[in-house]
PDB file of C-alpha atoms in Angstrom:
ATOM      1  CA  MET W   1       6.499  68.521  87.618  1.00  0.00           C
ATOM      2  CA  SER W   2       6.704  71.959  85.998  1.00  0.00           C
ATOM      3  CA  LYS W   3       3.576  73.833  85.060  1.00  0.00           C
ATOM      4  CA  SER W   4       3.088  75.979  81.986  1.00  0.00           C
ATOM      5  CA  LYS W   5       1.971  79.569  82.321  1.00  0.00           C
ATOM      6  CA  ASN W   6      -1.513  78.343  81.476  1.00  0.00           C
ATOM      7  CA  GLY W   7      -1.590  76.285  84.650  1.00  0.00           C
ATOM      8  CA  TYR W   8      -1.463  72.925  82.901  1.00  0.00           C
ATOM      9  CA  LYS W   9       1.271  70.429  83.689  1.00  0.00           C
ATOM     10  CA  ARG W  10       3.454  69.627  80.692  1.00  0.00           C
ATOM     11  CA  VAL W  11       2.899  65.969  81.430  1.00  0.00           C
ATOM     12  CA  SER W  12      -0.101  65.292  83.615  1.00  0.00           C
ATOM     13  CA  GLY W  13       0.059  62.773  86.431  1.00  0.00           C
ATOM     14  CA  ASP W  14      -2.040  60.184  84.633  1.00  0.00           C
ATOM     15  CA  ALA W  15      -0.179  60.415  81.330  1.00  0.00           C
ATOM     16  CA  VAL W  16       1.446  57.234  80.132  1.00  0.00           C
ATOM     17  CA  GLU W  17       3.980  56.441  77.448  1.00  0.00           C
ATOM     18  CA  TYR W  18       2.957  54.795  74.188  1.00  0.00           C
ATOM     19  CA  GLU W  19       5.341  53.192  71.717  1.00  0.00           C
ATOM     20  CA  VAL W  20       4.677  54.072  68.070  1.00  0.00           C
ATOM     21  CA  PHE W  21       5.168  51.470  65.350  1.00  0.00           C
ATOM     22  CA  ALA W  22       4.910  51.965  61.603  1.00  0.00           C
ATOM     23  CA  ARG W  23       5.829  50.557  58.211  1.00  0.00           C
ATOM     24  CA  LYS W  24       6.060  52.028  54.730  1.00  0.00           C
ATOM     25  CA  ALA W  25       5.067  49.015  52.654  1.00  0.00           C
ATOM     26  CA  ARG W  26       3.124  45.812  53.143  1.00  0.00           C
ATOM     27  CA  ILE W  27       6.283  43.768  52.689  1.00  0.00           C
ATOM     28  CA  ASP W  28       8.034  45.630  55.531  1.00  0.00           C
ATOM     29  CA  SER W  29       7.705  44.651  59.164  1.00  0.00           C
ATOM     30  CA  LEU W  30       6.248  47.082  61.661  1.00  0.00           C
ATOM     31  CA  HIS W  31       9.117  48.748  63.484  1.00  0.00           C
ATOM     32  CA  LEU W  32       9.461  51.129  66.373  1.00  0.00           C
ATOM     33  CA  VAL W  33       9.627  54.728  65.188  1.00  0.00           C
ATOM     34  CA  GLY W  34       9.326  56.514  68.537  1.00  0.00           C
ATOM     35  CA  SER W  35       7.052  57.198  71.453  1.00  0.00           C
ATOM     36  CA  VAL W  36       4.511  59.719  72.738  1.00  0.00           C
ATOM     37  CA  VAL W  37       3.177  60.585  76.173  1.00  0.00           C
ATOM     38  CA  ALA W  38      -0.573  61.055  76.568  1.00  0.00           C
ATOM     39  CA  PRO W  39      -3.307  60.504  79.179  1.00  0.00           C
ATOM     40  CA  ASP W  40      -5.450  58.326  76.882  1.00  0.00           C
ATOM     41  CA  ALA W  41      -5.317  56.357  73.650  1.00  0.00           C
ATOM     42  CA  ASP W  42      -7.286  58.940  71.635  1.00  0.00           C
ATOM     43  CA  LEU W  43      -4.812  61.675  72.397  1.00  0.00           C
ATOM     44  CA  ALA W  44      -1.896  59.283  71.900  1.00  0.00           C
ATOM     45  CA  MET W  45      -3.195  58.493  68.386  1.00  0.00           C
ATOM     46  CA  ALA W  46      -3.489  62.192  67.579  1.00  0.00           C
ATOM     47  CA  TYR W  47       0.010  62.853  68.928  1.00  0.00           C
ATOM     48  CA  ALA W  48       1.540  59.880  67.112  1.00  0.00           C
ATOM     49  CA  ARG W  49       0.030  60.938  63.823  1.00  0.00           C
ATOM     50  CA  ALA W  50       1.170  64.560  64.309  1.00  0.00           C
ATOM     51  CA  THR W  51       4.680  63.666  65.445  1.00  0.00           C
ATOM     52  CA  TYR W  52       5.621  60.854  63.057  1.00  0.00           C
ATOM     53  CA  ASP W  53       3.666  61.820  59.935  1.00  0.00           C
ATOM     54  CA  GLU W  54       6.721  62.967  57.982  1.00  0.00           C
ATOM     55  CA  GLU W  55       6.929  59.617  56.176  1.00  0.00           C
ATOM     56  CA  ARG W  56       4.319  57.991  53.961  1.00  0.00           C
ATOM     57  CA  TRP W  57       3.467  55.109  56.276  1.00  0.00           C
ATOM     58  CA  CYS W  58       0.980  52.507  55.069  1.00  0.00           C
ATOM     59  CA  GLU W  59       0.376  51.435  58.669  1.00  0.00           C
ATOM     60  CA  MET W  60       0.872  52.988  62.081  1.00  0.00           C
ATOM     61  CA  ALA W  61       0.014  51.525  65.474  1.00  0.00           C
ATOM     62  CA  ILE W  62       0.523  52.468  69.100  1.00  0.00           C
ATOM     63  CA  VAL W  63       0.985  50.235  72.130  1.00  0.00           C
ATOM     64  CA  ARG W  64       1.127  51.160  75.783  1.00  0.00           C
ATOM     65  CA  LYS W  65       4.775  50.796  76.722  1.00  0.00           C
ATOM     66  CA  LYS W  66       3.862  48.892  79.891  1.00  0.00           C
ATOM     67  CA  ASP W  67       1.982  46.336  77.768  1.00  0.00           C
ATOM     68  CA  VAL W  68       5.087  45.378  75.809  1.00  0.00           C
ATOM     69  CA  ILE W  69       6.417  42.104  77.177  1.00  0.00           C
ATOM     70  CA  ARG W  70      10.203  42.192  77.058  1.00  0.00           C
ATOM     71  CA  LEU W  71      12.132  38.956  76.854  1.00  0.00           C
ATOM     72  CA  TRP W  72      15.329  40.771  77.686  1.00  0.00           C
ATOM     73  CA  SER W  73      16.682  44.309  77.540  1.00  0.00           C
ATOM     74  CA  PRO W  74      20.044  45.903  76.678  1.00  0.00           C
ATOM     75  CA  GLY W  75      22.752  44.773  79.078  1.00  0.00           C
ATOM     76  CA  GLU W  76      20.901  41.669  80.175  1.00  0.00           C
ATOM     77  CA  PRO W  77      22.179  38.176  79.306  1.00  0.00           C
TER      78      PRO W  77
ATOM     79  CA  MET Z   1     -26.773  82.287  50.120  1.00  0.00           C
ATOM     80  CA  SER Z   2     -24.997  80.385  47.382  1.00  0.00           C
ATOM     81  CA  LEU Z   3     -22.835  77.316  47.775  1.00  0.00           C
ATOM     82  CA  SER Z   4     -19.804  79.395  46.729  1.00  0.00           C
ATOM     83  CA  ASP Z   5     -20.464  81.854  49.551  1.00  0.00           C
ATOM     84  CA  LEU Z   6     -20.520  79.001  52.046  1.00  0.00           C
ATOM     85  CA  VAL Z   7     -17.345  77.428  50.633  1.00  0.00           C
ATOM     86  CA  LEU Z   8     -15.524  80.781  50.816  1.00  0.00           C
ATOM     87  CA  SER Z   9     -16.586  81.236  54.439  1.00  0.00           C
ATOM     88  CA  LEU Z  10     -15.460  77.695  55.195  1.00  0.00           C
ATOM     89  CA  ALA Z  11     -12.101  78.393  53.507  1.00  0.00           C
ATOM     90  CA  ASP Z  12     -11.593  81.651  55.422  1.00  0.00           C
ATOM     91  CA  ASN Z  13     -12.473  79.973  58.704  1.00  0.00           C
ATOM     92  CA  LYS Z  14     -10.135  77.067  58.009  1.00  0.00           C
ATOM     93  CA  GLN Z  15      -7.366  79.521  57.241  1.00  0.00           C
ATOM     94  CA  MET Z  16      -7.940  81.420  60.474  1.00  0.00           C
ATOM     95  CA  LEU Z  17      -8.252  78.230  62.493  1.00  0.00           C
ATOM     96  CA  GLY Z  18      -4.930  77.050  61.048  1.00  0.00           C
ATOM     97  CA  LEU Z  19      -3.241  80.324  61.926  1.00  0.00           C
ATOM     98  CA  ARG Z  20      -4.604  80.343  65.468  1.00  0.00           C
ATOM     99  CA  TYR Z  21      -3.543  76.708  65.959  1.00  0.00           C
ATOM    100  CA  ALA Z  22      -0.064  77.582  64.730  1.00  0.00           C
ATOM    101  CA  GLU Z  23       0.214  80.416  67.246  1.00  0.00           C
ATOM    102  CA  TRP Z  24       0.061  77.750  69.971  1.00  0.00           C
ATOM    103  CA  ALA Z  25       2.801  75.553  68.514  1.00  0.00           C
ATOM    104  CA  THR Z  26       5.180  76.607  71.317  1.00  0.00           C
ATOM    105  CA  ARG Z  27       2.664  77.373  74.051  1.00  0.00           C
ATOM    106  CA  ALA Z  28       0.591  74.208  74.476  1.00  0.00           C
ATOM    107  CA  PRO Z  29       0.724  72.252  77.763  1.00  0.00           C
ATOM    108  CA  SER Z  30       3.027  69.493  76.481  1.00  0.00           C
ATOM    109  CA  LEU Z  31       5.581  68.963  73.757  1.00  0.00           C
ATOM    110  CA  GLU Z  32       3.213  66.520  72.068  1.00  0.00           C
ATOM    111  CA  ALA Z  33       0.421  69.095  72.147  1.00  0.00           C
ATOM    112  CA  ASP Z  34       2.823  71.689  70.672  1.00  0.00           C
ATOM    113  CA  ILE Z  35       3.530  69.351  67.761  1.00  0.00           C
ATOM    114  CA  ALA Z  36      -0.147  68.518  67.357  1.00  0.00           C
ATOM    115  CA  ALA Z  37      -0.994  72.229  67.241  1.00  0.00           C
ATOM    116  CA  ALA Z  38       1.571  72.760  64.492  1.00  0.00           C
ATOM    117  CA  ALA Z  39       0.408  69.707  62.526  1.00  0.00           C
ATOM    118  CA  MET Z  40      -3.285  70.584  62.804  1.00  0.00           C
ATOM    119  CA  GLY Z  41      -2.455  74.155  61.780  1.00  0.00           C
ATOM    120  CA  LEU Z  42      -0.715  72.861  58.660  1.00  0.00           C
ATOM    121  CA  ASP Z  43      -3.665  70.588  57.903  1.00  0.00           C
ATOM    122  CA  ASP Z  44      -6.210  73.368  58.150  1.00  0.00           C
ATOM    123  CA  LEU Z  45      -4.149  75.818  56.123  1.00  0.00           C
ATOM    124  CA  GLY Z  46      -3.923  73.108  53.466  1.00  0.00           C
ATOM    125  CA  HIS Z  47      -7.659  72.542  53.630  1.00  0.00           C
ATOM    126  CA  SER Z  48      -8.279  76.244  53.106  1.00  0.00           C
ATOM    127  CA  ARG Z  49      -6.120  76.152  49.959  1.00  0.00           C
ATOM    128  CA  VAL Z  50      -8.148  73.248  48.578  1.00  0.00           C
ATOM    129  CA  LEU Z  51     -11.397  75.047  49.371  1.00  0.00           C
ATOM    130  CA  TYR Z  52     -10.243  78.275  47.689  1.00  0.00           C
ATOM    131  CA  GLY Z  53      -9.339  76.131  44.693  1.00  0.00           C
ATOM    132  CA  CYS Z  54     -12.914  74.873  44.496  1.00  0.00           C
ATOM    133  CA  LEU Z  55     -14.367  78.355  43.977  1.00  0.00           C
ATOM    134  CA  GLU Z  56     -13.489  78.621  40.310  1.00  0.00           C
ATOM    135  CA  PRO Z  57     -14.863  75.176  39.372  1.00  0.00           C
ATOM    136  CA  LEU Z  58     -18.027  76.096  41.237  1.00  0.00           C
ATOM    137  CA  GLY Z  59     -18.314  78.881  38.691  1.00  0.00           C
ATOM    138  CA  ASP Z  60     -19.068  81.716  41.045  1.00  0.00           C
ATOM    139  CA  ASP Z  61     -16.008  83.068  42.885  1.00  0.00           C
ATOM    140  CA  PRO Z  62     -17.315  85.586  45.422  1.00  0.00           C
ATOM    141  CA  ARG Z  63     -13.890  87.050  46.314  1.00  0.00           C
ATOM    142  CA  THR Z  64     -13.673  90.755  45.627  1.00  0.00           C
ATOM    143  CA  GLN Z  65     -10.926  93.401  45.686  1.00  0.00           C
ATOM    144  CA  ASP Z  66     -11.907  94.628  49.146  1.00  0.00           C
ATOM    145  CA  ARG Z  67     -10.312  91.511  50.621  1.00  0.00           C
ATOM    146  CA  GLU Z  68      -7.015  93.388  50.178  1.00  0.00           C
ATOM    147  CA  SER Z  69      -8.098  96.385  52.219  1.00  0.00           C
ATOM    148  CA  SER Z  70     -10.878  95.448  54.623  1.00  0.00           C
ATOM    149  CA  PRO Z  71     -10.402  92.911  57.437  1.00  0.00           C
ATOM    150  CA  ALA Z  72     -14.195  92.622  57.664  1.00  0.00           C
ATOM    151  CA  SER Z  73     -14.244  91.191  54.151  1.00  0.00           C
ATOM    152  CA  ILE Z  74     -12.636  88.012  55.483  1.00  0.00           C
ATOM    153  CA  ARG Z  75     -15.563  85.740  56.259  1.00  0.00           C
ATOM    154  CA  ASN Z  76     -14.393  84.245  59.522  1.00  0.00           C
ATOM    155  CA  LEU Z  77     -16.260  83.660  62.755  1.00  0.00           C
ATOM    156  CA  ALA Z  78     -15.707  86.159  65.559  1.00  0.00           C
ATOM    157  CA  TYR Z  79     -13.991  83.420  67.564  1.00  0.00           C
ATOM    158  CA  PHE Z  80     -10.932  83.892  65.335  1.00  0.00           C
ATOM    159  CA  ASP Z  81     -10.875  87.699  65.343  1.00  0.00           C
ATOM    160  CA  GLU Z  82      -8.214  87.873  68.047  1.00  0.00           C
ATOM    161  CA  PRO Z  83      -5.397  85.504  69.063  1.00  0.00           C
ATOM    162  CA  TRP Z  84      -6.396  83.146  71.848  1.00  0.00           C
ATOM    163  CA  THR Z  85      -4.923  83.865  75.267  1.00  0.00           C
ATOM    164  CA  GLU Z  86      -6.060  80.701  77.056  1.00  0.00           C
ATOM    165  CA  TRP Z  87      -5.580  77.019  76.313  1.00  0.00           C
ATOM    166  CA  SER Z  88      -9.315  76.547  76.945  1.00  0.00           C
ATOM    167  CA  GLN Z  89     -10.022  78.684  73.881  1.00  0.00           C
ATOM    168  CA  PHE Z  90      -7.798  76.411  71.817  1.00  0.00           C
ATOM    169  CA  VAL Z  91      -9.534  73.280  73.091  1.00  0.00           C
ATOM    170  CA  ALA Z  92     -13.052  74.669  72.561  1.00  0.00           C
ATOM    171  CA  ALA Z  93     -12.170  75.634  68.985  1.00  0.00           C
ATOM    172  CA  ASN Z  94     -10.492  72.286  68.373  1.00  0.00           C
ATOM    173  CA  ALA Z  95     -13.366  70.228  69.773  1.00  0.00           C
ATOM    174  CA  VAL Z  96     -16.413  72.220  68.700  1.00  0.00           C
ATOM    175  CA  LEU Z  97     -15.582  74.543  65.804  1.00  0.00           C
ATOM    176  CA  ASP Z  98     -13.141  72.263  63.995  1.00  0.00           C
ATOM    177  CA  THR Z  99     -15.712  69.459  64.273  1.00  0.00           C
ATOM    178  CA  ALA Z 100     -18.493  71.798  63.091  1.00  0.00           C
ATOM    179  CA  PHE Z 101     -16.447  72.600  59.983  1.00  0.00           C
ATOM    180  CA  THR Z 102     -15.953  68.871  59.443  1.00  0.00           C
ATOM    181  CA  VAL Z 103     -19.716  68.389  59.613  1.00  0.00           C
ATOM    182  CA  VAL Z 104     -20.119  70.934  56.803  1.00  0.00           C
ATOM    183  CA  ILE Z 105     -17.391  69.150  54.825  1.00  0.00           C
ATOM    184  CA  GLU Z 106     -19.297  65.897  55.305  1.00  0.00           C
ATOM    185  CA  ALA Z 107     -22.379  67.633  53.930  1.00  0.00           C
ATOM    186  CA  CYS Z 108     -20.305  68.640  50.882  1.00  0.00           C
ATOM    187  CA  VAL Z 109     -18.761  65.189  50.380  1.00  0.00           C
ATOM    188  CA  ASN Z 110     -22.182  63.531  50.635  1.00  0.00           C
ATOM    189  CA  GLY Z 111     -23.860  66.257  48.587  1.00  0.00           C
ATOM    190  CA  SER Z 112     -24.555  66.559  44.887  1.00  0.00           C
ATOM    191  CA  VAL Z 113     -21.682  68.759  43.674  1.00  0.00           C
ATOM    192  CA  GLU Z 114     -18.998  66.627  42.081  1.00  0.00           C
ATOM    193  CA  VAL Z 115     -15.991  68.910  42.624  1.00  0.00           C
ATOM    194  CA  LEU Z 116     -16.673  69.039  46.358  1.00  0.00           C
ATOM    195  CA  ARG Z 117     -17.435  65.315  46.578  1.00  0.00           C
ATOM    196  CA  GLN Z 118     -14.039  64.519  45.049  1.00  0.00           C
ATOM    197  CA  ARG Z 119     -11.707  67.135  46.467  1.00  0.00           C
ATOM    198  CA  LEU Z 120     -12.859  67.318  50.080  1.00  0.00           C
ATOM    199  CA  ARG Z 121     -12.946  63.625  50.901  1.00  0.00           C
ATOM    200  CA  LYS Z 122      -9.294  63.423  52.062  1.00  0.00           C
ATOM    201  CA  MET Z 123      -9.946  66.180  54.605  1.00  0.00           C
ATOM    202  CA  LEU Z 124     -12.265  63.894  56.519  1.00  0.00           C
ATOM    203  CA  MET Z 125      -9.416  61.425  57.130  1.00  0.00           C
ATOM    204  CA  GLU Z 126      -7.114  64.134  58.458  1.00  0.00           C
ATOM    205  CA  GLU Z 127      -9.845  65.671  60.552  1.00  0.00           C
ATOM    206  CA  ARG Z 128     -10.320  62.391  62.427  1.00  0.00           C
ATOM    207  CA  TYR Z 129      -7.141  63.139  64.381  1.00  0.00           C
ATOM    208  CA  HIS Z 130      -8.174  66.740  65.076  1.00  0.00           C
ATOM    209  CA  PHE Z 131     -11.390  65.340  66.510  1.00  0.00           C
ATOM    210  CA  LEU Z 132      -9.603  62.813  68.732  1.00  0.00           C
ATOM    211  CA  HIS Z 133      -7.304  65.553  69.983  1.00  0.00           C
ATOM    212  CA  GLY Z 134     -10.112  68.015  70.696  1.00  0.00           C
ATOM    213  CA  ARG Z 135     -12.450  65.500  72.295  1.00  0.00           C
ATOM    214  CA  SER Z 136      -9.775  64.114  74.586  1.00  0.00           C
ATOM    215  CA  TRP Z 137      -8.704  67.549  75.809  1.00  0.00           C
ATOM    216  CA  LEU Z 138     -12.353  68.555  76.182  1.00  0.00           C
ATOM    217  CA  ARG Z 139     -12.974  65.553  78.429  1.00  0.00           C
ATOM    218  CA  SER Z 140     -10.129  66.679  80.666  1.00  0.00           C
ATOM    219  CA  GLY Z 141     -12.187  69.775  81.462  1.00  0.00           C
ATOM    220  CA  ILE Z 142     -11.966  73.382  80.304  1.00  0.00           C
ATOM    221  CA  GLU Z 143     -13.394  76.771  81.239  1.00  0.00           C
ATOM    222  CA  PRO Z 144     -17.114  77.029  80.380  1.00  0.00           C
ATOM    223  CA  ALA Z 145     -17.065  80.465  78.699  1.00  0.00           C
ATOM    224  CA  PRO Z 146     -15.056  79.611  75.559  1.00  0.00           C
ATOM    225  CA  LEU Z 147     -16.944  76.339  75.215  1.00  0.00           C
ATOM    226  CA  LEU Z 148     -20.293  78.152  75.245  1.00  0.00           C
ATOM    227  CA  LEU Z 149     -19.005  80.703  72.741  1.00  0.00           C
ATOM    228  CA  ALA Z 150     -17.670  77.979  70.443  1.00  0.00           C
ATOM    229  CA  TRP Z 151     -21.056  76.221  70.471  1.00  0.00           C
ATOM    230  CA  GLN Z 152     -22.890  79.459  69.723  1.00  0.00           C
ATOM    231  CA  GLU Z 153     -20.617  80.272  66.803  1.00  0.00           C
ATOM    232  CA  ALA Z 154     -20.830  76.726  65.467  1.00  0.00           C
ATOM    233  CA  LEU Z 155     -24.614  77.025  65.354  1.00  0.00           C
ATOM    234  CA  GLU Z 156     -24.317  80.441  63.727  1.00  0.00           C
ATOM    235  CA  PHE Z 157     -22.019  78.927  61.123  1.00  0.00           C
ATOM    236  CA  PHE Z 158     -24.612  76.260  60.298  1.00  0.00           C
ATOM    237  CA  GLY Z 159     -27.119  79.067  59.719  1.00  0.00           C
ATOM    238  CA  PRO Z 160     -30.699  79.776  60.745  1.00  0.00           C
ATOM    239  CA  PRO Z 161     -33.265  76.975  60.679  1.00  0.00           C
ATOM    240  CA  GLY Z 162     -34.558  76.352  57.187  1.00  0.00           C
ATOM    241  CA  SER Z 163     -31.651  78.041  55.419  1.00  0.00           C
ATOM    242  CA  ASP Z 164     -30.557  74.925  53.539  1.00  0.00           C
ATOM    243  CA  VAL Z 165     -27.884  75.424  50.883  1.00  0.00           C
ATOM    244  CA  GLU Z 166     -28.482  73.647  47.602  1.00  0.00           C
ATOM    245  CA  GLY Z 167     -25.941  70.902  46.890  1.00  0.00           C
ATOM    246  CA  LEU Z 168     -25.331  69.927  50.516  1.00  0.00           C
ATOM    247  CA  SER Z 169     -26.613  66.709  52.037  1.00  0.00           C
ATOM    248  CA  MET Z 170     -27.557  68.382  55.332  1.00  0.00           C
ATOM    249  CA  GLY Z 171     -29.342  71.551  56.414  1.00  0.00           C
ATOM    250  CA  PRO Z 172     -28.663  73.519  59.622  1.00  0.00           C
ATOM    251  CA  GLU Z 173     -30.835  71.312  61.818  1.00  0.00           C
ATOM    252  CA  GLN Z 174     -29.196  68.100  60.610  1.00  0.00           C
ATOM    253  CA  MET Z 175     -25.748  69.642  61.019  1.00  0.00           C
ATOM    254  CA  ARG Z 176     -26.534  70.592  64.596  1.00  0.00           C
ATOM    255  CA  ALA Z 177     -27.726  67.048  65.318  1.00  0.00           C
ATOM    256  CA  ARG Z 178     -24.597  65.611  63.707  1.00  0.00           C
ATOM    257  CA  LEU Z 179     -22.342  67.859  65.824  1.00  0.00           C
ATOM    258  CA  GLU Z 180     -24.215  66.834  68.978  1.00  0.00           C
ATOM    259  CA  GLU Z 181     -23.830  63.194  67.990  1.00  0.00           C
ATOM    260  CA  GLN Z 182     -20.101  63.592  67.390  1.00  0.00           C
ATOM    261  CA  LEU Z 183     -19.470  65.383  70.674  1.00  0.00           C
ATOM    262  CA  GLU Z 184     -21.874  63.115  72.561  1.00  0.00           C
ATOM    263  CA  THR Z 185     -23.678  66.055  74.157  1.00  0.00           C
ATOM    264  CA  LYS Z 186     -26.594  68.377  73.522  1.00  0.00           C
ATOM    265  CA  ALA Z 187     -25.853  71.896  72.352  1.00  0.00           C
ATOM    266  CA  PRO Z 188     -26.145  74.372  75.227  1.00  0.00           C
ATOM    267  CA  ASP Z 189     -29.073  76.779  75.302  1.00  0.00           C
ATOM    268  CA  VAL Z 190     -27.831  79.859  73.500  1.00  0.00           C
ATOM    269  CA  VAL Z 191     -29.819  82.798  72.199  1.00  0.00           C
ATOM    270  CA  ILE Z 192     -28.900  83.668  68.633  1.00  0.00           C
ATOM    271  CA  HIS Z 193     -30.231  86.906  67.171  1.00  0.00           C
ATOM    272  CA  TRP Z 194     -30.772  85.736  63.626  1.00  0.00           C
ATOM    273  CA  ASN Z 195     -32.129  89.181  62.668  1.00  0.00           C
ATOM    274  CA  VAL Z 196     -28.546  90.537  62.798  1.00  0.00           C
ATOM    275  CA  TRP Z 197     -26.921  87.418  61.337  1.00  0.00           C
ATOM    276  CA  ASP Z 198     -24.595  88.167  58.428  1.00  0.00           C
ATOM    277  CA  PRO Z 199     -25.247  85.488  55.772  1.00  0.00           C
ATOM    278  CA  LEU Z 200     -21.837  85.993  54.123  1.00  0.00           C
ATOM    279  CA  ARG Z 201     -19.735  85.890  57.280  1.00  0.00           C
ATOM    280  CA  ARG Z 202     -22.172  83.522  58.985  1.00  0.00           C
ATOM    281  CA  ARG Z 203     -21.973  85.372  62.303  1.00  0.00           C
ATOM    282  CA  THR Z 204     -23.971  87.810  64.397  1.00  0.00           C
ATOM    283  CA  ALA Z 205     -21.072  89.653  66.023  1.00  0.00           C
ATOM    284  CA  GLU Z 206     -19.590  92.766  64.505  1.00  0.00           C
ATOM    285  CA  GLY Z 207     -15.833  93.224  64.235  1.00  0.00           C
ATOM    286  CA  ALA Z 208     -13.076  91.617  62.199  1.00  0.00           C
ATOM    287  CA  ILE Z 209      -9.677  89.971  62.510  1.00  0.00           C
ATOM    288  CA  ASP Z 210      -6.922  91.978  64.174  1.00  0.00           C
ATOM    289  CA  GLU Z 211      -4.700  94.172  62.017  1.00  0.00           C
ATOM    290  CA  PRO Z 212      -1.429  92.191  62.472  1.00  0.00           C
ATOM    291  CA  THR Z 213      -3.162  88.998  61.378  1.00  0.00           C
ATOM    292  CA  PHE Z 214      -4.788  90.751  58.432  1.00  0.00           C
ATOM    293  CA  ALA Z 215      -1.406  92.178  57.424  1.00  0.00           C
ATOM    294  CA  MET Z 216       0.117  88.712  57.724  1.00  0.00           C
ATOM    295  CA  LEU Z 217      -2.562  87.244  55.468  1.00  0.00           C
ATOM    296  CA  ARG Z 218      -1.623  89.780  52.816  1.00  0.00           C
ATOM    297  CA  GLY Z 219       2.133  89.195  53.221  1.00  0.00           C
ATOM    298  CA  LEU Z 220       2.779  92.665  54.641  1.00  0.00           C
ATOM    299  CA  GLU Z 221       4.257  91.365  57.896  1.00  0.00           C
ATOM    300  CA  GLU Z 222       6.968  89.516  55.964  1.00  0.00           C
ATOM    301  CA  LYS Z 223       8.071  92.712  54.250  1.00  0.00           C
ATOM    302  CA  LYS Z 224       8.813  94.281  57.647  1.00  0.00           C
ATOM    303  CA  TYR Z 225      11.701  91.888  58.080  1.00  0.00           C
ATOM    304  CA  ALA Z 226      13.278  92.496  54.695  1.00  0.00           C
ATOM    305  CA  PRO Z 227      16.236  94.952  54.926  1.00  0.00           C
ATOM    306  CA  PRO Z 228      15.468  98.196  53.034  1.00  0.00           C
ATOM    307  CA  THR Z 229      18.549  97.739  50.866  1.00  0.00           C
ATOM    308  CA  ALA Z 230      17.792  94.132  50.037  1.00  0.00           C
ATOM    309  CA  SER Z 231      18.158  93.256  46.396  1.00  0.00           C
ATOM    310  CA  PRO Z 232      17.648  90.002  44.589  1.00  0.00           C
ATOM    311  CA  PRO Z 233      20.694  87.668  44.751  1.00  0.00           C
ATOM    312  CA  ALA Z 234      23.071  87.904  41.781  1.00  0.00           C
ATOM    313  CA  ARG Z 235      22.605  85.192  39.229  1.00  0.00           C
ATOM    314  CA  VAL Z 236      25.445  82.704  38.991  1.00  0.00           C
ATOM    315  CA  ARG Z 237      26.457  81.970  35.456  1.00  0.00           C
TER     316      ARG Z 237
END
């Protein structure tokens, strides 16, 4: 893991990935707009808001990627 | 100390905070933190514009001509005089000073002056994410020196005990308590020499922002990059 010149790792060992979901209108479904990496949910919320705030979302939510239960994935039957 | 003086100091500090955040948009410890630094910088620069816009409706704009020539006429805390060299300085400003400014904005929004009650409310929503960012990084641990300095300057910004500003819902003591409540910690023991406190700049330290930053605020830095022979583009008919 590379370190910045400030001595902090760019992604710390306890950082986890969060999926970011959002929608523009109440009639839309929430959909995946991207992901962020952060050591806790507070920071993940701040990062999600900063990174994906270019649209006028009426709702945004984050979920730990490991908490998403996948029925199947690309390439699987 | 009038309400306009306080609002101008808040605007100048927000502007400087935004600029200092932006300086870290490519130097933070992670890509996400880079983006957050840029976004928070944009937020705070926007907040400063709104606050400057409140001065005229308040009816007493304290800005004078010397703001074009004297860096010391900018009413910012000493914490913003020089660019930060350490990430700990960023985090201390983000967690303590940014939150202290939000406490003052809360005092405006819950106060008795209608223009402030209306125009500043949206800032509180945006500041929620600055707070989450600062508090989370603060919990990860930073150097003690910038944290102590940030606390001292936050208390200086609130003002000496008993120096309540008319129109605000909180005085200095209540603001201090609110900041402690937000950060879930007591303010450290700091000695503030109120006898040398500048009521306009809301600080005890002498000094002013660095010359390059002052030149940038006035647009002079941009002119450096314009070719000497540059002329306006020809109009297309």
